[in-house]
mmCIF file of N, CA and C in Angstrom:
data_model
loop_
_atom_site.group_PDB
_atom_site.id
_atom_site.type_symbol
_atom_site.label_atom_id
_atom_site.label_comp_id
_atom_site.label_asym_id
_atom_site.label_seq_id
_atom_site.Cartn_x
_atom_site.Cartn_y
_atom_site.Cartn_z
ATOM 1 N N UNK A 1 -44.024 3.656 -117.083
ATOM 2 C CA UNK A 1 -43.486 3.702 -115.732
ATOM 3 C C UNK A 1 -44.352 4.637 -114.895
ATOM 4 N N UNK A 2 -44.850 3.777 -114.015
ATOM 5 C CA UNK A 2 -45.744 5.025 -112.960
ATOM 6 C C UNK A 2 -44.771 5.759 -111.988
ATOM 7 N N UNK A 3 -45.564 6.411 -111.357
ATOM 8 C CA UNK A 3 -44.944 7.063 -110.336
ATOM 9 C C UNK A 3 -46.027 7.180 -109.060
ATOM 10 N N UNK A 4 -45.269 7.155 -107.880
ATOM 11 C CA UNK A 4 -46.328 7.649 -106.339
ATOM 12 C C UNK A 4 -46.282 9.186 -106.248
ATOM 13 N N UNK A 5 -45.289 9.764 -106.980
ATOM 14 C CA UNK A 5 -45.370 11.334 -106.755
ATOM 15 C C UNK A 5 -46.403 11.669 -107.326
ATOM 16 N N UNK A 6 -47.247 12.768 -106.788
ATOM 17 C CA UNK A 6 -48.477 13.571 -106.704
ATOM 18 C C UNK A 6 -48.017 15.390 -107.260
ATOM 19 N N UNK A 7 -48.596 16.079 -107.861
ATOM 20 C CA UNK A 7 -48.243 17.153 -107.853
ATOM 21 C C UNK A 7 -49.427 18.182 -106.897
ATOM 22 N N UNK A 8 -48.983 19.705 -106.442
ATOM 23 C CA UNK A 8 -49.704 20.330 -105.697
ATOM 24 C C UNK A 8 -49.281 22.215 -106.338
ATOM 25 N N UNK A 9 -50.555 22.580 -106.172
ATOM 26 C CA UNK A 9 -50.045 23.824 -106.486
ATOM 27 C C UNK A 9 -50.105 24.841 -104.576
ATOM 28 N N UNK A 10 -49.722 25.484 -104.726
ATOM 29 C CA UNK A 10 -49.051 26.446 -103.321
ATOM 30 C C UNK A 10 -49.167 27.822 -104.372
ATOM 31 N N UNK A 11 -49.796 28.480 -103.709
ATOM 32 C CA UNK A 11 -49.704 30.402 -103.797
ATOM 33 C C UNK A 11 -48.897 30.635 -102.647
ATOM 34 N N UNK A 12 -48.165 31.498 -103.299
ATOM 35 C CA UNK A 12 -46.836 32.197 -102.499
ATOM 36 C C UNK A 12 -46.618 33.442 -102.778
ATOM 37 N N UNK A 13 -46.691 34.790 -101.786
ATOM 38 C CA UNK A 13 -46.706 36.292 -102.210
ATOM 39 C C UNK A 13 -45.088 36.044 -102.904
ATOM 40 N N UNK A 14 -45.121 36.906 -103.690
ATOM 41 C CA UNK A 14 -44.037 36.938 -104.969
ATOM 42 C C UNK A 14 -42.409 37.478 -104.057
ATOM 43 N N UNK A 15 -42.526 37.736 -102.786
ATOM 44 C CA UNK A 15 -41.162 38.029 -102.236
ATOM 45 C C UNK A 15 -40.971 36.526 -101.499
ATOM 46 N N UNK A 16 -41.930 36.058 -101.084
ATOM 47 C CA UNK A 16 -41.481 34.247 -101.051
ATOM 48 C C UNK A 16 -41.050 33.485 -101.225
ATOM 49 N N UNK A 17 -42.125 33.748 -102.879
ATOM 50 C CA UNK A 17 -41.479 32.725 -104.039
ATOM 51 C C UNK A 17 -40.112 33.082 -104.222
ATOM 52 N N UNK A 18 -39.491 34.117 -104.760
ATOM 53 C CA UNK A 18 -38.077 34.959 -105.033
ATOM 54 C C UNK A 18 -37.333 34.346 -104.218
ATOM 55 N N UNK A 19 -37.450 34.282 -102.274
ATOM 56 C CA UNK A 19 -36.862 33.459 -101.455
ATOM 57 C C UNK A 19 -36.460 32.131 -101.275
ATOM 58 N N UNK A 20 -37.662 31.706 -101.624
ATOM 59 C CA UNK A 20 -37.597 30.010 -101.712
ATOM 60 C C UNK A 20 -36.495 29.911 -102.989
ATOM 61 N N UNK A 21 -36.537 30.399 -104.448
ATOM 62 C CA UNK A 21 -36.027 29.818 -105.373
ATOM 63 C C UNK A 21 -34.183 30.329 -105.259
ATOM 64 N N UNK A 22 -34.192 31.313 -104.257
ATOM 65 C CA UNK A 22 -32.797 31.902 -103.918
ATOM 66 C C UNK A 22 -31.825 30.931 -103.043
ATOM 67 N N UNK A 23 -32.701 30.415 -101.940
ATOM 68 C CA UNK A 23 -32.140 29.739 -100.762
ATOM 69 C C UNK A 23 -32.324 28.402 -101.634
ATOM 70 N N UNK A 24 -33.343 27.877 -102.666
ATOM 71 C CA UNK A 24 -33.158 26.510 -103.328
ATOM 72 C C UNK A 24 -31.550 26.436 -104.400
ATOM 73 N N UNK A 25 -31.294 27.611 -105.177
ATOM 74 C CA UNK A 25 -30.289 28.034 -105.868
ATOM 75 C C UNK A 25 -28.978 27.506 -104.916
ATOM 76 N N UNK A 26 -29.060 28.705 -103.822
ATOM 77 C CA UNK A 26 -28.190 28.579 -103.294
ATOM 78 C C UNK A 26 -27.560 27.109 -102.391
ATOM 79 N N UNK A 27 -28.045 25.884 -102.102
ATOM 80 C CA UNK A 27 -28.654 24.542 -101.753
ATOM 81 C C UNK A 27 -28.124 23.520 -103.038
ATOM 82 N N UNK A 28 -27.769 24.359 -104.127
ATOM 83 C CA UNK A 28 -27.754 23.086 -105.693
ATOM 84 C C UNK A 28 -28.683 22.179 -105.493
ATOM 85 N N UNK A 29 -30.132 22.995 -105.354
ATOM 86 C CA UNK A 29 -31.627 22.168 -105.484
ATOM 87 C C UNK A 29 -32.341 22.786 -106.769
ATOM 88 N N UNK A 30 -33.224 22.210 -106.903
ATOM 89 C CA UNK A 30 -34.257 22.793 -107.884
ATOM 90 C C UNK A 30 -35.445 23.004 -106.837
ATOM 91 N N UNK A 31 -35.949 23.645 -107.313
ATOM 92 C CA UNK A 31 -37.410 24.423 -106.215
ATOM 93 C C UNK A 31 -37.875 23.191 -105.642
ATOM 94 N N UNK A 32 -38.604 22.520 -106.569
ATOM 95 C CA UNK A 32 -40.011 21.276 -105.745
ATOM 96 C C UNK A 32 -38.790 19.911 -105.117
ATOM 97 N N UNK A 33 -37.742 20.044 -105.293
ATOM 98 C CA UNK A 33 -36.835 19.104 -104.435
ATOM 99 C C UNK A 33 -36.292 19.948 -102.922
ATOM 100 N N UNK A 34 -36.470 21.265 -102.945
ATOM 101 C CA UNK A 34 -36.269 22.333 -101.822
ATOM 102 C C UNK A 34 -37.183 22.253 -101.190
ATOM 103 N N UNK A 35 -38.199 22.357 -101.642
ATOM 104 C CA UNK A 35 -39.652 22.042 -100.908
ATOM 105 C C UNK A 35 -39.738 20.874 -100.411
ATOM 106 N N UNK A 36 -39.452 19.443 -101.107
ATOM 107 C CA UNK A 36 -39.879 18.159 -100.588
ATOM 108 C C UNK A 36 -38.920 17.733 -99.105
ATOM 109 N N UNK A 37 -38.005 18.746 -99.516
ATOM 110 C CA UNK A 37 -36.840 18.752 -98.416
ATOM 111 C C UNK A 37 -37.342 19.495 -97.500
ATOM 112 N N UNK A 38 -37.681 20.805 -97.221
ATOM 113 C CA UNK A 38 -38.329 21.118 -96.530
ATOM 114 C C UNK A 38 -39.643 20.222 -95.463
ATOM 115 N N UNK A 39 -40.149 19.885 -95.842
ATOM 116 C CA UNK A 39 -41.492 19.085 -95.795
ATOM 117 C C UNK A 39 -41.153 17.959 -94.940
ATOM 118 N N UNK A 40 -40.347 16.887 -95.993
ATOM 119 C CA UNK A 40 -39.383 16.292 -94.786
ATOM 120 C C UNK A 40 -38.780 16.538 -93.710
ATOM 121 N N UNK A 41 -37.405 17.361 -93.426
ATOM 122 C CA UNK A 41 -37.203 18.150 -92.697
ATOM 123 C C UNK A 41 -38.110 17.709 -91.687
ATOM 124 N N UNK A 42 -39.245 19.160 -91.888
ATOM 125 C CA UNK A 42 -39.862 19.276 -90.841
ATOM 126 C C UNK A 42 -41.117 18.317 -90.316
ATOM 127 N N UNK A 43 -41.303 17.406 -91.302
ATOM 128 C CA UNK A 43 -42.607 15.894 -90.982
ATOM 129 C C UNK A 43 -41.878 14.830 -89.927
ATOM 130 N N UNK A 44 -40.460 14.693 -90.199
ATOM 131 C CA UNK A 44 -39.549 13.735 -89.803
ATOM 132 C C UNK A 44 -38.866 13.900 -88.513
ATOM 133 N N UNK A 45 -39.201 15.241 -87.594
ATOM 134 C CA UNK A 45 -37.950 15.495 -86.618
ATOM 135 C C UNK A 45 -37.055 16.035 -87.172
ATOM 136 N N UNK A 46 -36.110 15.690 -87.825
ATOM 137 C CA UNK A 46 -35.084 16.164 -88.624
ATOM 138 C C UNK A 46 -34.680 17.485 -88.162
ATOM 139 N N UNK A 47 -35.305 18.421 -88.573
ATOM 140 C CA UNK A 47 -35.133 19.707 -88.553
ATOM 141 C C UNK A 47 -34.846 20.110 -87.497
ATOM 142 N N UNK A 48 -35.951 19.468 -86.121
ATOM 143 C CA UNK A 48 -35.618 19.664 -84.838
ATOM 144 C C UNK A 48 -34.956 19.550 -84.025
ATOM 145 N N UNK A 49 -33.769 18.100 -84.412
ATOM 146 C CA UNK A 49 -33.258 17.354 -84.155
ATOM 147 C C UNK A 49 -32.086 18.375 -84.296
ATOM 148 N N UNK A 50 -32.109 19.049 -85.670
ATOM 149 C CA UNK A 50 -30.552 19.862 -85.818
ATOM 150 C C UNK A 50 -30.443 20.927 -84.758
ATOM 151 N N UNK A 51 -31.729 21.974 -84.784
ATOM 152 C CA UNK A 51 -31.934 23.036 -83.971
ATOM 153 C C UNK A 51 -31.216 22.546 -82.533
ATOM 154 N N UNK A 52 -31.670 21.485 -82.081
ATOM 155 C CA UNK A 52 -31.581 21.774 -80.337
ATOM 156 C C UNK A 52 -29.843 20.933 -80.545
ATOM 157 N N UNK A 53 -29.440 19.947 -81.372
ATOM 158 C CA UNK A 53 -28.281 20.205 -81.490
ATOM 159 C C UNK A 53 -26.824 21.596 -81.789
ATOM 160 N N UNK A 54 -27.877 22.326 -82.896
ATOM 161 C CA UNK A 54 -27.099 23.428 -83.121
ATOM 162 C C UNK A 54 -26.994 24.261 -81.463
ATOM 163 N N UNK A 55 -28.175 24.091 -80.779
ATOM 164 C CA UNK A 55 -28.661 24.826 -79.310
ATOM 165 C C UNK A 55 -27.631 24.366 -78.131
ATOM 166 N N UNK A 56 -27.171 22.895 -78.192
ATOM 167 C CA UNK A 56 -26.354 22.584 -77.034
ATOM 168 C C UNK A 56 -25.133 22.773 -77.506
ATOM 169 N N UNK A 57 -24.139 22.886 -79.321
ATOM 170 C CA UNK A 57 -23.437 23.470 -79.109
ATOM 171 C C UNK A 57 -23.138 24.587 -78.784
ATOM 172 N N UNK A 58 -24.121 25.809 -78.912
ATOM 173 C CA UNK A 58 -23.636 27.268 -78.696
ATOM 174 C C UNK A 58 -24.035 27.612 -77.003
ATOM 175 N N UNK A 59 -24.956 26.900 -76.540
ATOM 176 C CA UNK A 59 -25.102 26.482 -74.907
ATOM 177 C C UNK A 59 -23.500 26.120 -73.903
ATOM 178 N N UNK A 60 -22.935 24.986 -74.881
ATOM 179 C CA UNK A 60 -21.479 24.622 -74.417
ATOM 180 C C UNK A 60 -20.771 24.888 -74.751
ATOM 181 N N UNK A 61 -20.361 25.799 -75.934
ATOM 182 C CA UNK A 61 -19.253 26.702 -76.600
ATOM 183 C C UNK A 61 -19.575 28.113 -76.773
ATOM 184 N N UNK A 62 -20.452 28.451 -76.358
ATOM 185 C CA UNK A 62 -20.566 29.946 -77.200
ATOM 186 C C UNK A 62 -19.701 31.011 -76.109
ATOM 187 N N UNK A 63 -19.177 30.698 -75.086
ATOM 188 C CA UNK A 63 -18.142 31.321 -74.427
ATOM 189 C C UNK A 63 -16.957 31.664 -75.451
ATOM 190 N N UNK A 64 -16.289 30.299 -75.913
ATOM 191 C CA UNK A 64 -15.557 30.307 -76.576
ATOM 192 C C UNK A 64 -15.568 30.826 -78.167
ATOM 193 N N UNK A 65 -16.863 30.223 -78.787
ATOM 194 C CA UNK A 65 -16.749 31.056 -79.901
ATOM 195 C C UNK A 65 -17.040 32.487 -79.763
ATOM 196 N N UNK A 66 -17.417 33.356 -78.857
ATOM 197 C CA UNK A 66 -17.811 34.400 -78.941
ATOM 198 C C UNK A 66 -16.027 35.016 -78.496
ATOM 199 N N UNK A 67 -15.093 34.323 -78.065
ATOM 200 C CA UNK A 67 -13.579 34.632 -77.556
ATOM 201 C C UNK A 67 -13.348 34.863 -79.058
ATOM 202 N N UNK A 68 -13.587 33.669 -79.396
ATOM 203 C CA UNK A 68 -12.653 33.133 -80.400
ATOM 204 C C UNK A 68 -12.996 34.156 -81.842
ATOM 205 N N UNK A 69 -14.103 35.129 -81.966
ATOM 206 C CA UNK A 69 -14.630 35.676 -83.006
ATOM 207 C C UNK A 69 -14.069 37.368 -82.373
ATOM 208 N N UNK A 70 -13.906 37.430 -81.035
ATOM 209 C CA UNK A 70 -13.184 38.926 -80.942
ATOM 210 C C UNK A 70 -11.601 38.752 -81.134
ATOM 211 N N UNK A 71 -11.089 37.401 -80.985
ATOM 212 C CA UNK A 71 -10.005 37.624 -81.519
ATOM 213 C C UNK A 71 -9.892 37.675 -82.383
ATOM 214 N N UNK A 72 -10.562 37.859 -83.438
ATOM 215 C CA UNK A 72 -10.348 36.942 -84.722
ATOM 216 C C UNK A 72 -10.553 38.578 -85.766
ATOM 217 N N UNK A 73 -11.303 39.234 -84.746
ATOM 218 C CA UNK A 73 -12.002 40.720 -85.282
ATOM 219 C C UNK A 73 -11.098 41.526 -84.724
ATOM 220 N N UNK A 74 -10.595 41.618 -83.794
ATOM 221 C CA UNK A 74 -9.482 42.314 -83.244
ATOM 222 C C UNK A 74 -8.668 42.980 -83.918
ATOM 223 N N UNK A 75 -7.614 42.478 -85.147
ATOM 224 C CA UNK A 75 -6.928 43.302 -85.887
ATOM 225 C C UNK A 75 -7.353 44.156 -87.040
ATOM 226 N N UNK A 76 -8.579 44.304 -87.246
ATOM 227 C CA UNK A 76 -9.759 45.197 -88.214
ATOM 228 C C UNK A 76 -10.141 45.918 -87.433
ATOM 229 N N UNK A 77 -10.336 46.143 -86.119
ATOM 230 C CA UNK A 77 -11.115 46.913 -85.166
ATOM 231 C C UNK A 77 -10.508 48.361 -85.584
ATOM 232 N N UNK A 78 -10.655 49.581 -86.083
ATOM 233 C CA UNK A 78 -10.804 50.889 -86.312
ATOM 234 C C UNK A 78 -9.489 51.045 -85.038
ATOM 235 N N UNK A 79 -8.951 51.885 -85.084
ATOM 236 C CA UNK A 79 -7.764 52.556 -84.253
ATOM 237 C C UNK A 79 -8.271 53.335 -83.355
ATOM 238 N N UNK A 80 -8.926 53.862 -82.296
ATOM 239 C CA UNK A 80 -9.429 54.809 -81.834
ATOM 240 C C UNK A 80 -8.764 56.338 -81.973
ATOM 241 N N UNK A 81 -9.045 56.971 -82.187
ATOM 242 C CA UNK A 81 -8.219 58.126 -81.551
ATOM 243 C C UNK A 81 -8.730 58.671 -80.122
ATOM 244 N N UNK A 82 -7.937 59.385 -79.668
ATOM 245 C CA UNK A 82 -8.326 59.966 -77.788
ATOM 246 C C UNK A 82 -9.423 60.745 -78.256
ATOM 247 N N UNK A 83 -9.832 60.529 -77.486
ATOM 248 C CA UNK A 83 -11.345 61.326 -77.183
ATOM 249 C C UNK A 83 -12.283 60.843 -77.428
ATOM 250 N N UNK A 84 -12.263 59.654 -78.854
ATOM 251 C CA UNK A 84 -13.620 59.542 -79.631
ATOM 252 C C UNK A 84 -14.194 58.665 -78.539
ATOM 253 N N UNK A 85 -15.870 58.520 -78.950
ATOM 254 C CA UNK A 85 -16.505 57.988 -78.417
ATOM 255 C C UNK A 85 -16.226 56.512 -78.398
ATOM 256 N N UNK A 86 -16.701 55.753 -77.438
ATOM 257 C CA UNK A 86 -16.493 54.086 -77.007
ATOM 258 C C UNK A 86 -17.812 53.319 -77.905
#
């Protein structure tokens, strides 16, 4: 059985590599399927496509989520006592 997959080697400073295989972990990927994803991602639009989506929701909501995250923080907020600083 052949295959079209190709292999490639990549040097990566060793706090990189550590990164890539953390954020692949964390993903339930294996490294060179994190990468091919990557690659895609970003060959395809894809990636870009999410960004300026992720961009017009926080453009048209981020009023609200930024409400919606002080309420939400509000009852953890420290007690002041008089005097202390703001």
């Amino acid at each position: 059985m052949s295959s079209n997959r190709k292999q490639t080697q990549v040097r990566l400073d060793a706090d990189i590599l550590a990164a890539g295989h953390d954020a692949a972990r964390t993903r339930g990927l294996d490294f060179n399927r994190y990468i091919e994803r990557l690659i895609q991602e970003d060959t395809t639009g894809a990636r870009a496509a999410g960004m300026e989506a992720a961009q017009r929701l926080i453009d048209q909501h981020g009023g609200f989520l930024d409400d919606l995250e002080r309420r939400l923080d509000a009852p953890f907020e420290e007690t002041r006592l008089p005097g202390a600083a703001a």
